[in-house]
Amino acid sequence: MLLQGERLDKVAGSNLSIIQSDQTFAYSIDAVLLGRFAYVPIQKGRILDLCSGNGIVGLVLSARTKALIDLVEVQARLHDMAERTIRVNQLEKQVTSLCFDVKDTKNNLAHSSYDTVTCNPPYFQLGGNKQVKEQRALSVARHELACTLADVVQAGSYALKYGGKLALVHRPERLADMMEEMRKCNIEPKRLRFCHPRGEANANIVLLEGTKGGKPGLVCEPPLIVYNEDEYTPAFQREYFGR
């Protein structure tokens, strides 16, 4: 089940395992927080995770819902890792990994067919003479080489049912862009939460959820602080580990 250079890691706050490799992008706090933050239908429905990587967000979501979950990843190696992770956790009846470009969503998925769409997209824009000096697998996960924020939101809007939810995690400096792209696609920002490494530090993660066709009215939820001195805060332990 494991290929050379791969390992099997535990998913925080669950009994699930995930296949990872030092040669590909390993999951971080951001992805787990997104999986805990997003609205999910409990008993039934369909969820779509875009830019799914090795499947971490889908795994976290699978522990919260009985809904069917589709993962979309453009990189064949990460898609393969996600497929094997699904088998390791015996989730074949609930979770499916698909391999295609987010920009080709309209050619691969039915319109207005999902209740929730999630995405932990590449964070870094490409601009000017900026060069990306990383392995391809890492650079595609971190930089907007294969898709942009606009591509993600457009794909999410296409796939969502009216009244469905789009949940994103990103850097706070992209928050204005997130809201702008959502509104361009008839998705109204409704829930917002900032995550701070420490109480006195600026936020370094933002979670945003919007409703397709929703009415204006944004709720800013209490900030999540990760560390209190050198230990995880009780709030973060509850959110991240389910303790």
Coordinates of N, CA and C in Angstrom, one line a residue:
M1 N 0.8 -1.2 0.0 CA 0.0 0.0 0.0 C 0.9 1.3 0.0
L2 N 2.0 1.2 0.7 CA 2.9 2.4 0.7 C 4.0 2.2 -0.3
L3 N 4.3 3.3 -1.0 CA 5.4 3.3 -2.0 C 6.7 3.8 -1.3
Q4 N 7.8 3.7 -2.0 CA 9.1 4.1 -1.4 C 9.0 5.6 -1.1
G5 N 9.5 5.9 0.1 CA 9.5 7.3 0.6 C 8.2 7.8 1.3
E6 N 7.2 6.9 1.3 CA 5.9 7.3 1.9 C 5.8 6.8 3.3
R7 N 4.9 7.4 4.0 CA 4.6 7.0 5.4 C 3.1 7.1 5.7
L8 N 2.7 6.5 6.8 CA 1.3 6.5 7.2 C 1.2 7.3 8.5
D9 N 0.6 8.5 8.4 CA 0.4 9.4 9.5 C -1.0 9.4 10.1
K10 N -1.2 9.7 11.3 CA -2.5 9.8 11.9 C -3.1 11.2 11.6
V11 N -4.4 11.2 11.4 CA -5.1 12.5 11.2 C -5.5 13.0 12.6
A12 N -5.1 14.2 12.9 CA -5.4 14.8 14.2 C -6.9 14.7 14.6
G13 N -7.1 14.3 15.8 CA -8.4 14.2 16.4 C -9.3 13.1 15.8
S14 N -8.7 12.0 15.2 CA -9.5 11.0 14.7 C -8.7 9.7 14.7
N15 N -9.4 8.6 14.3 CA -8.8 7.3 14.2 C -8.3 7.0 12.8
L16 N -8.4 8.0 11.9 CA -8.0 7.9 10.5 C -6.5 8.0 10.3
S17 N -6.1 7.5 9.2 CA -4.7 7.6 8.8 C -4.6 8.1 7.4
I18 N -3.4 8.7 7.1 CA -3.3 9.4 5.7 C -1.9 9.1 5.2
I19 N -1.8 8.8 3.9 CA -0.5 8.5 3.3 C 0.2 9.8 2.9
Q20 N 1.4 10.0 3.4 CA 2.1 11.2 3.1 C 3.6 10.9 2.6
S21 N 4.2 11.9 2.1 CA 5.6 11.8 1.6 C 6.3 13.1 1.7
D22 N 7.6 13.1 2.0 CA 8.4 14.3 2.1 C 8.5 14.9 0.7
Q23 N 8.2 14.2 -0.4 CA 8.4 14.8 -1.7 C 7.1 15.5 -2.2
T24 N 6.0 15.4 -1.4 CA 4.8 16.1 -1.7 C 4.4 16.9 -0.5
F25 N 3.3 17.7 -0.8 CA 2.9 18.7 0.3 C 2.2 17.9 1.4
A26 N 2.7 17.9 2.6 CA 2.0 17.3 3.7 C 1.0 18.2 4.3
Y27 N 0.0 17.6 4.9 CA -1.1 18.4 5.4 C -0.7 19.3 6.6
S28 N -1.4 20.4 6.9 CA -1.0 21.3 7.9 C -2.3 21.7 8.7
I29 N -2.1 22.5 9.7 CA -3.2 23.0 10.5 C -4.4 23.5 9.7
D30 N -4.0 24.3 8.6 CA -5.0 24.9 7.8 C -6.1 24.0 7.3
A31 N -5.7 22.8 6.8 CA -6.6 21.9 6.2 C -7.5 21.2 7.2
V32 N -7.0 20.9 8.4 CA -7.8 20.3 9.4 C -8.8 21.3 9.9
L33 N -8.4 22.6 10.1 CA -9.3 23.6 10.5 C -10.4 23.8 9.5
L34 N -10.1 23.8 8.2 CA -11.1 23.9 7.2 C -12.2 22.7 7.3
G35 N -11.6 21.5 7.5 CA -12.5 20.4 7.6 C -13.4 20.4 8.9
R36 N -13.0 21.1 9.9 CA -13.8 21.3 11.1 C -14.7 22.5 11.0
F37 N -14.4 23.5 10.2 CA -15.1 24.7 10.1 C -16.3 24.6 9.1
A38 N -16.1 23.9 8.0 CA -17.2 23.9 7.0 C -18.5 23.3 7.5
Y39 N -19.6 23.9 7.0 CA -20.9 23.3 7.2 C -21.0 22.0 6.5
V40 N -21.5 21.0 7.1 CA -21.7 19.7 6.4 C -23.1 19.2 6.7
P41 N -23.8 18.6 5.7 CA -25.1 17.9 6.0 C -24.7 16.6 6.7
I42 N -25.4 16.3 7.8 CA -25.0 15.2 8.7 C -25.4 13.9 8.1
Q43 N -26.6 13.7 7.7 CA -27.1 12.4 7.3 C -26.9 12.0 5.8
K44 N -27.1 13.0 5.0 CA -27.0 12.7 3.5 C -26.6 14.0 2.8
G45 N -26.4 13.8 1.5 CA -26.0 15.0 0.7 C -24.7 14.7 0.0
R46 N -24.1 15.7 -0.7 CA -22.9 15.5 -1.4 C -21.9 16.7 -1.1
I47 N -20.7 16.4 -0.9 CA -19.6 17.4 -0.6 C -18.5 17.2 -1.6
L48 N -18.0 18.4 -2.0 CA -16.9 18.4 -3.0 C -15.7 19.1 -2.4
D49 N -14.5 18.5 -2.4 CA -13.3 19.2 -2.0 C -12.4 19.4 -3.1
L50 N -12.1 20.7 -3.5 CA -11.3 21.0 -4.6 C -9.8 21.2 -4.1
C51 N -8.9 21.0 -5.1 CA -7.4 21.1 -4.7 C -7.2 20.2 -3.5
S52 N -7.6 18.9 -3.6 CA -7.7 18.1 -2.4 C -6.4 17.5 -2.0
G53 N -5.3 17.5 -2.8 CA -4.1 17.0 -2.4 C -4.1 15.5 -2.1
N54 N -3.6 15.1 -1.0 CA -3.6 13.7 -0.6 C -4.9 13.3 0.1
G55 N -5.9 14.2 0.2 CA -7.2 13.9 0.8 C -7.5 14.3 2.2
I56 N -6.7 15.1 2.8 CA -6.8 15.4 4.2 C -8.2 16.0 4.6
V57 N -8.6 17.0 3.8 CA -9.9 17.7 4.1 C -11.0 16.7 4.0
G58 N -11.0 15.9 3.0 CA -12.1 14.9 2.8 C -12.1 13.9 4.0
L59 N -10.9 13.5 4.5 CA -10.9 12.6 5.6 C -11.5 13.2 6.9
V60 N -11.1 14.5 7.1 CA -11.7 15.2 8.3 C -13.2 15.3 8.2
L61 N -13.7 15.6 7.0 CA -15.1 15.8 6.7 C -15.8 14.4 6.9
S62 N -15.2 13.3 6.5 CA -15.8 12.0 6.6 C -16.2 11.6 8.0
A63 N -15.4 12.1 9.0 CA -15.7 11.8 10.4 C -16.9 12.6 10.9
R64 N -17.3 13.6 10.2 CA -18.4 14.5 10.6 C -19.8 14.3 9.9
T65 N -19.8 13.5 8.9 CA -21.0 13.4 8.1 C -21.1 12.0 7.4
K66 N -22.3 11.6 7.0 CA -22.5 10.4 6.2 C -22.7 10.8 4.7
A67 N -22.5 12.1 4.4 CA -22.7 12.5 3.0 C -21.6 11.9 2.2
L68 N -21.8 11.8 0.9 CA -20.8 11.4 -0.1 C -19.9 12.5 -0.4
I69 N -18.6 12.2 -0.4 CA -17.5 13.2 -0.6 C -16.7 12.9 -1.8
D70 N -16.6 13.9 -2.7 CA -15.7 13.8 -3.9 C -14.5 14.7 -3.7
L71 N -13.4 14.2 -4.0 CA -12.1 14.9 -4.0 C -11.6 15.2 -5.4
V72 N -11.2 16.4 -5.7 CA -10.6 16.7 -7.0 C -9.2 17.2 -6.8
E73 N -8.3 16.6 -7.5 CA -6.9 16.9 -7.5 C -6.3 16.8 -8.9
V74 N -5.5 17.8 -9.3 CA -4.9 17.8 -10.6 C -3.6 16.9 -10.7
Q75 N -2.9 16.8 -9.6 CA -1.7 16.0 -9.6 C -1.9 14.5 -9.5
A76 N -1.5 13.7 -10.5 CA -1.8 12.3 -10.5 C -1.2 11.6 -9.3
R77 N 0.0 12.0 -8.8 CA 0.6 11.3 -7.7 C -0.2 11.5 -6.4
L78 N -0.6 12.8 -6.2 CA -1.4 13.0 -5.0 C -2.8 12.4 -5.1
H79 N -3.4 12.3 -6.2 CA -4.6 11.6 -6.5 C -4.5 10.1 -6.1
D80 N -3.4 9.5 -6.5 CA -3.1 8.1 -6.2 C -2.9 7.9 -4.7
M81 N -2.2 8.8 -4.1 CA -2.1 8.7 -2.6 C -3.4 8.8 -1.9
A82 N -4.3 9.7 -2.4 CA -5.6 9.9 -1.8 C -6.4 8.6 -2.0
E83 N -6.4 8.0 -3.2 CA -7.1 6.8 -3.4 C -6.7 5.7 -2.5
R84 N -5.4 5.5 -2.3 CA -4.9 4.5 -1.4 C -5.2 4.8 0.1
T85 N -5.2 6.1 0.4 CA -5.6 6.5 1.8 C -7.1 6.1 2.0
I86 N -7.9 6.3 1.0 CA -9.3 6.0 1.1 C -9.5 4.5 1.4
R87 N -8.7 3.7 0.7 CA -8.7 2.2 0.9 C -8.2 1.8 2.3
V88 N -7.1 2.5 2.7 CA -6.6 2.2 4.1 C -7.6 2.4 5.2
N89 N -8.5 3.4 5.0 CA -9.5 3.8 6.0 C -10.8 3.1 5.7
Q90 N -10.9 2.3 4.7 CA -12.1 1.6 4.3 C -13.3 2.6 4.1
L91 N -13.0 3.6 3.3 CA -14.0 4.7 3.1 C -14.5 4.7 1.6
E92 N -14.3 3.6 0.9 CA -14.6 3.5 -0.5 C -16.0 3.8 -0.8
K93 N -16.9 3.5 0.1 CA -18.4 3.7 -0.2 C -18.8 5.2 0.1
Q94 N -17.9 6.0 0.7 CA -18.2 7.4 1.0 C -17.4 8.4 0.3
V95 N -16.1 8.1 0.1 CA -15.2 9.1 -0.4 C -14.6 8.6 -1.8
T96 N -14.6 9.5 -2.8 CA -14.1 9.2 -4.1 C -13.0 10.2 -4.5
S97 N -11.9 9.8 -5.0 CA -10.9 10.8 -5.5 C -10.9 10.8 -7.0
L98 N -11.0 12.1 -7.6 CA -11.0 12.3 -9.0 C -9.8 13.1 -9.4
C99 N -9.3 12.9 -10.6 CA -8.1 13.5 -11.0 C -8.4 14.4 -12.3
F100 N -8.6 15.7 -12.1 CA -8.7 16.6 -13.2 C -8.4 18.0 -12.8
D101 N -8.3 18.9 -13.7 CA -8.0 20.3 -13.5 C -9.3 21.0 -13.0
V102 N -9.1 21.8 -11.9 CA -10.3 22.5 -11.4 C -10.9 23.4 -12.5
K103 N -10.1 23.9 -13.4 CA -10.7 24.7 -14.5 C -11.6 23.9 -15.4
D104 N -11.5 22.6 -15.3 CA -12.3 21.7 -16.2 C -13.5 21.1 -15.4
T105 N -13.9 21.7 -14.3 CA -15.0 21.2 -13.5 C -16.2 21.1 -14.3
K106 N -16.6 22.0 -15.2 CA -17.8 21.9 -15.9 C -17.8 20.7 -16.9
N107 N -16.7 20.2 -17.2 CA -16.7 19.1 -18.1 C -16.6 17.7 -17.4
N108 N -16.6 17.8 -16.1 CA -16.4 16.6 -15.3 C -17.5 16.4 -14.2
L109 N -18.1 17.4 -13.8 CA -19.1 17.3 -12.7 C -20.5 17.9 -13.1
A110 N -21.5 17.5 -12.6 CA -22.9 18.0 -12.9 C -23.1 19.3 -12.2
H111 N -23.8 20.2 -12.9 CA -24.1 21.6 -12.4 C -25.0 21.5 -11.2
S112 N -24.8 22.3 -10.2 CA -25.7 22.5 -9.0 C -25.9 21.1 -8.3
S113 N -24.9 20.4 -8.1 CA -25.1 19.0 -7.6 C -24.5 18.8 -6.2
Y114 N -23.9 19.8 -5.5 CA -23.3 19.6 -4.2 C -23.9 20.6 -3.2
D115 N -23.9 20.1 -2.0 CA -24.4 20.8 -0.8 C -23.3 21.7 -0.2
T116 N -22.1 21.2 -0.2 CA -21.0 22.0 0.3 C -19.8 21.8 -0.6
V117 N -19.0 22.8 -0.8 CA -17.7 22.7 -1.5 C -16.7 23.3 -0.6
T118 N -15.6 22.7 -0.4 CA -14.5 23.2 0.4 C -13.2 23.3 -0.5
C119 N -12.3 24.1 -0.1 CA -11.0 24.2 -0.8 C -9.9 24.9 0.1
N120 N -8.8 24.2 0.1 CA -7.6 24.8 0.7 C -6.7 25.1 -0.5
P121 N -6.8 26.2 -1.2 CA -6.2 26.5 -2.5 C -4.7 26.9 -2.3
P122 N -4.0 26.9 -3.4 CA -2.6 27.4 -3.4 C -2.7 28.9 -2.9
Y123 N -1.8 29.2 -2.0 CA -1.8 30.6 -1.4 C -1.2 31.7 -2.1
F124 N -0.1 31.3 -2.8 CA 0.8 32.4 -3.3 C 0.5 32.7 -4.8
Q125 N 0.3 34.0 -5.1 CA 0.1 34.5 -6.4 C 1.4 34.5 -7.2
L126 N 1.3 34.4 -8.5 CA 2.4 34.6 -9.4 C 2.4 36.0 -9.9
G127 N 3.4 36.7 -9.8 CA 3.4 38.1 -10.3 C 4.8 38.6 -10.6
G128 N 4.9 39.4 -11.6 CA 6.1 40.0 -12.0 C 7.1 39.0 -12.4
N129 N 8.3 39.1 -11.9 CA 9.4 38.1 -12.2 C 9.6 37.1 -11.2
K130 N 8.6 36.9 -10.3 CA 8.7 35.9 -9.2 C 9.0 34.5 -9.8
Q131 N 10.0 33.8 -9.3 CA 10.3 32.5 -9.7 C 10.0 31.5 -8.6
V132 N 9.5 30.4 -9.0 CA 9.2 29.3 -8.0 C 10.3 28.3 -8.1
K133 N 11.1 28.1 -7.0 CA 12.2 27.2 -6.9 C 11.9 26.0 -6.0
E134 N 10.9 25.2 -6.4 CA 10.6 24.1 -5.6 C 10.3 22.9 -6.5
Q135 N 10.2 21.7 -6.0 CA 9.8 20.6 -6.7 C 8.4 20.9 -7.3
R136 N 8.1 20.3 -8.4 CA 6.8 20.6 -9.1 C 5.6 20.3 -8.1
A137 N 5.7 19.1 -7.5 CA 4.5 18.7 -6.6 C 4.3 19.7 -5.5
L138 N 5.4 20.3 -4.9 CA 5.3 21.3 -3.9 C 4.8 22.6 -4.4
S139 N 5.4 23.0 -5.5 CA 5.1 24.3 -6.1 C 3.6 24.5 -6.5
V140 N 3.1 23.4 -7.1 CA 1.7 23.5 -7.5 C 0.8 23.6 -6.3
A141 N 1.1 22.9 -5.2 CA 0.3 23.0 -4.0 C 0.4 24.4 -3.4
R142 N 1.5 25.1 -3.5 CA 1.7 26.3 -2.8 C 1.4 27.6 -3.6
H143 N 1.7 27.5 -4.9 CA 1.6 28.6 -5.8 C 0.5 28.5 -6.9
E144 N 0.0 29.6 -7.3 CA -1.1 29.6 -8.3 C -0.6 29.2 -9.7
L145 N 0.0 28.1 -9.8 CA 0.5 27.6 -11.1 C -0.6 26.9 -11.9
A146 N -1.4 26.0 -11.2 CA -2.4 25.2 -11.9 C -3.8 25.8 -11.9
C147 N -4.0 26.6 -10.8 CA -5.3 27.3 -10.7 C -5.2 28.5 -9.8
T148 N -6.1 29.4 -9.9 CA -6.1 30.7 -9.1 C -7.3 30.6 -8.2
L149 N -7.3 31.6 -7.3 CA -8.5 31.7 -6.4 C -9.7 31.9 -7.2
A150 N -9.7 32.7 -8.2 CA -10.9 32.9 -9.1 C -11.3 31.6 -9.7
D151 N -10.4 30.8 -10.1 CA -10.8 29.5 -10.7 C -11.5 28.6 -9.7
V152 N -11.0 28.6 -8.5 CA -11.6 27.8 -7.4 C -13.0 28.2 -7.1
V153 N -13.2 29.5 -7.0 CA -14.6 30.0 -6.6 C -15.5 29.8 -7.8
Q154 N -15.1 30.0 -9.0 CA -16.0 29.7 -10.1 C -16.4 28.3 -10.2
A155 N -15.4 27.4 -10.0 CA -15.7 25.9 -10.0 C -16.7 25.6 -8.8
G156 N -16.5 26.2 -7.7 CA -17.3 26.0 -6.5 C -18.8 26.4 -6.8
S157 N -18.9 27.6 -7.4 CA -20.2 28.2 -7.7 C -20.9 27.3 -8.7
Y158 N -20.2 26.8 -9.7 CA -20.8 25.9 -10.7 C -21.4 24.6 -10.0
A159 N -20.6 24.1 -9.1 CA -21.0 22.8 -8.5 C -22.0 22.9 -7.4
L160 N -22.1 24.0 -6.8 CA -23.0 24.2 -5.7 C -24.5 24.3 -6.1
K161 N -25.3 23.7 -5.2 CA -26.8 23.9 -5.3 C -27.1 25.3 -4.8
Y162 N -28.2 25.8 -5.2 CA -28.6 27.1 -4.7 C -28.8 27.0 -3.1
G163 N -28.2 27.8 -2.4 CA -28.2 27.7 -0.9 C -27.1 26.9 -0.4
G164 N -26.3 26.3 -1.2 CA -25.1 25.5 -0.8 C -24.0 26.4 -0.3
K165 N -23.1 25.8 0.4 CA -22.0 26.5 1.1 C -20.6 26.3 0.4
L166 N -19.9 27.4 0.3 CA -18.5 27.3 -0.1 C -17.6 27.7 1.0
A167 N -16.7 26.8 1.5 CA -15.8 27.1 2.6 C -14.4 27.1 2.1
L168 N -13.6 28.2 2.4 CA -12.2 28.3 2.0 C -11.3 28.6 3.2
V169 N -10.1 28.2 3.1 CA -9.1 28.6 4.1 C -8.0 29.3 3.3
H170 N -7.4 30.4 3.8 CA -6.4 31.1 3.0 C -5.6 32.0 4.0
R171 N -4.8 32.8 3.4 CA -4.0 33.8 4.2 C -4.9 35.1 4.3
P172 N -4.8 35.7 5.5 CA -5.6 36.9 5.7 C -5.4 38.0 4.7
E173 N -4.2 38.1 4.1 CA -4.0 39.2 3.1 C -4.8 39.0 1.9
R174 N -5.4 37.8 1.7 CA -6.2 37.5 0.5 C -7.7 37.6 0.8
L175 N -8.1 38.0 2.0 CA -9.5 38.0 2.4 C -10.3 38.9 1.5
A176 N -9.8 40.1 1.1 CA -10.6 40.9 0.2 C -10.8 40.3 -1.1
D177 N -9.8 39.6 -1.6 CA -9.9 38.8 -2.9 C -11.0 37.7 -2.7
M178 N -10.9 37.0 -1.6 CA -11.9 35.9 -1.4 C -13.3 36.4 -1.5
M179 N -13.6 37.5 -0.8 CA -14.9 38.0 -0.8 C -15.3 38.6 -2.1
E180 N -14.4 39.2 -2.8 CA -14.7 39.8 -4.1 C -15.0 38.6 -5.1
E181 N -14.2 37.6 -5.1 CA -14.5 36.5 -6.0 C -15.8 35.8 -5.7
M182 N -16.1 35.6 -4.4 CA -17.3 35.0 -4.1 C -18.5 35.8 -4.6
R183 N -18.5 37.1 -4.4 CA -19.7 37.9 -4.8 C -19.8 37.9 -6.3
K184 N -18.7 37.9 -7.0 CA -18.7 37.8 -8.5 C -19.5 36.5 -9.0
C185 N -19.5 35.5 -8.1 CA -20.1 34.2 -8.5 C -21.3 33.9 -7.7
N186 N -22.0 35.0 -7.2 CA -23.3 34.9 -6.5 C -23.2 34.0 -5.3
I187 N -22.0 34.1 -4.6 CA -21.8 33.5 -3.3 C -21.6 34.6 -2.3
E188 N -22.5 34.7 -1.3 CA -22.5 35.8 -0.3 C -21.7 35.3 0.9
P189 N -20.6 36.0 1.3 CA -19.8 35.7 2.5 C -20.7 35.7 3.7
K190 N -20.7 34.7 4.5 CA -21.6 34.6 5.7 C -20.9 34.3 7.0
R191 N -19.8 33.6 7.0 CA -19.1 33.2 8.2 C -17.6 33.5 8.0
L192 N -17.0 34.1 9.1 CA -15.6 34.4 9.0 C -14.9 34.1 10.3
R193 N -13.7 33.5 10.2 CA -13.0 33.3 11.5 C -11.5 33.4 11.2
F194 N -10.8 34.1 12.1 CA -9.4 34.3 12.0 C -8.7 33.3 13.0
C195 N -7.5 32.9 12.6 CA -6.7 32.0 13.5 C -5.3 32.7 13.7
H196 N -5.0 32.8 15.0 CA -3.7 33.5 15.3 C -2.8 32.5 16.0
P197 N -1.5 32.6 15.6 CA -0.5 31.7 16.3 C -0.4 32.0 17.8
R198 N -0.5 33.2 18.2 CA -0.5 33.6 19.6 C -1.5 34.8 19.8
G199 N -1.9 35.0 21.0 CA -2.9 36.1 21.3 C -2.5 37.5 20.8
E200 N -1.2 37.8 20.9 CA -0.7 39.1 20.6 C -0.2 39.2 19.1
A201 N -0.3 38.1 18.4 CA 0.2 38.1 17.0 C -0.9 38.3 16.0
N202 N -0.6 38.8 14.8 CA -1.5 39.0 13.8 C -2.0 37.6 13.3
A203 N -3.2 37.6 12.8 CA -3.8 36.3 12.2 C -2.9 35.9 11.1
N204 N -2.7 34.5 10.9 CA -2.0 34.0 9.8 C -2.9 33.0 9.0
I205 N -4.1 32.8 9.4 CA -5.0 31.9 8.7 C -6.4 32.5 8.8
V206 N -7.1 32.5 7.7 CA -8.5 33.0 7.7 C -9.4 31.9 7.1
L207 N -10.6 31.7 7.7 CA -11.6 30.7 7.2 C -12.8 31.5 6.8
L208 N -13.3 31.3 5.7 CA -14.5 32.0 5.1 C -15.4 31.1 4.5
E209 N -16.7 31.2 4.9 CA -17.8 30.4 4.3 C -18.8 31.3 3.7
G210 N -19.3 31.0 2.5 CA -20.3 31.8 1.8 C -21.5 30.9 1.4
T211 N -22.6 31.5 1.1 CA -23.8 30.8 0.7 C -24.2 31.2 -0.7
K212 N -24.4 30.2 -1.6 CA -24.8 30.6 -3.0 C -26.2 31.1 -3.0
G213 N -26.3 32.4 -3.5 CA -27.6 33.0 -3.5 C -28.0 33.6 -2.1
G214 N -27.1 33.6 -1.2 CA -27.4 34.1 0.2 C -27.6 35.6 0.3
K215 N -28.3 36.0 1.3 CA -28.5 37.4 1.6 C -27.3 38.0 2.3
P216 N -27.1 39.3 2.2 CA -26.0 39.9 2.9 C -26.1 39.7 4.5
G217 N -25.0 39.6 5.1 CA -25.0 39.4 6.6 C -23.9 38.5 7.0
L218 N -22.8 39.1 7.4 CA -21.5 38.4 7.7 C -21.4 38.3 9.2
V219 N -21.1 37.1 9.7 CA -20.8 36.8 11.1 C -19.4 36.6 11.3
C220 N -18.7 37.4 12.1 CA -17.3 37.1 12.4 C -17.2 36.4 13.7
E221 N -16.8 35.1 13.7 CA -16.8 34.2 14.8 C -15.5 34.5 15.7
P222 N -15.6 34.1 17.0 CA -14.4 34.4 17.9 C -13.1 33.9 17.3
P223 N -12.0 34.6 17.4 CA -10.7 34.2 16.9 C -10.3 32.9 17.6
L224 N -9.5 32.1 16.8 CA -8.9 30.9 17.4 C -7.4 31.2 17.6
I225 N -7.0 31.0 18.8 CA -5.6 31.2 19.2 C -5.0 29.8 19.4
V226 N -3.8 29.6 18.7 CA -3.2 28.3 18.7 C -2.4 28.1 20.0
Y227 N -1.5 29.0 20.3 CA -0.6 28.8 21.4 C -0.8 29.8 22.6
N228 N -0.7 29.3 23.8 CA -0.7 30.1 25.0 C 0.7 29.8 25.6
E229 N 1.6 30.7 25.5 CA 3.0 30.5 25.8 C 3.5 29.3 24.9
D230 N 3.8 28.2 25.5 CA 4.4 27.1 24.7 C 3.4 25.9 24.6
E231 N 2.2 26.1 24.9 CA 1.2 25.0 24.9 C 0.0 25.4 24.0
Y232 N -0.6 24.4 23.4 CA -1.9 24.6 22.7 C -2.9 25.2 23.7
T233 N -3.7 26.1 23.2 CA -4.8 26.6 24.0 C -5.9 25.6 24.1
P234 N -6.7 25.6 25.2 CA -7.8 24.7 25.2 C -8.8 24.8 24.0
A235 N -9.0 26.0 23.6 CA -9.9 26.2 22.4 C -9.3 25.5 21.2
F236 N -8.0 25.7 21.0 CA -7.4 25.0 19.8 C -7.4 23.5 19.9
Q237 N -7.2 23.0 21.1 CA -7.2 21.5 21.3 C -8.6 21.0 21.0
R238 N -9.6 21.7 21.4 CA -11.0 21.3 21.1 C -11.3 21.3 19.6
E239 N -10.8 22.3 19.0 CA -11.1 22.5 17.5 C -10.2 21.5 16.7
Y240 N -9.0 21.4 17.0 CA -8.1 20.6 16.2 C -8.1 19.1 16.5
F241 N -8.1 18.8 17.8 CA -8.0 17.4 18.2 C -9.3 16.8 18.7
G242 N -10.3 17.7 18.8 CA -11.6 17.2 19.3 C -11.6 16.8 20.8
R243 N -10.7 17.5 21.6 CA -10.6 17.1 23.0 C -11.5 18.0 23.8

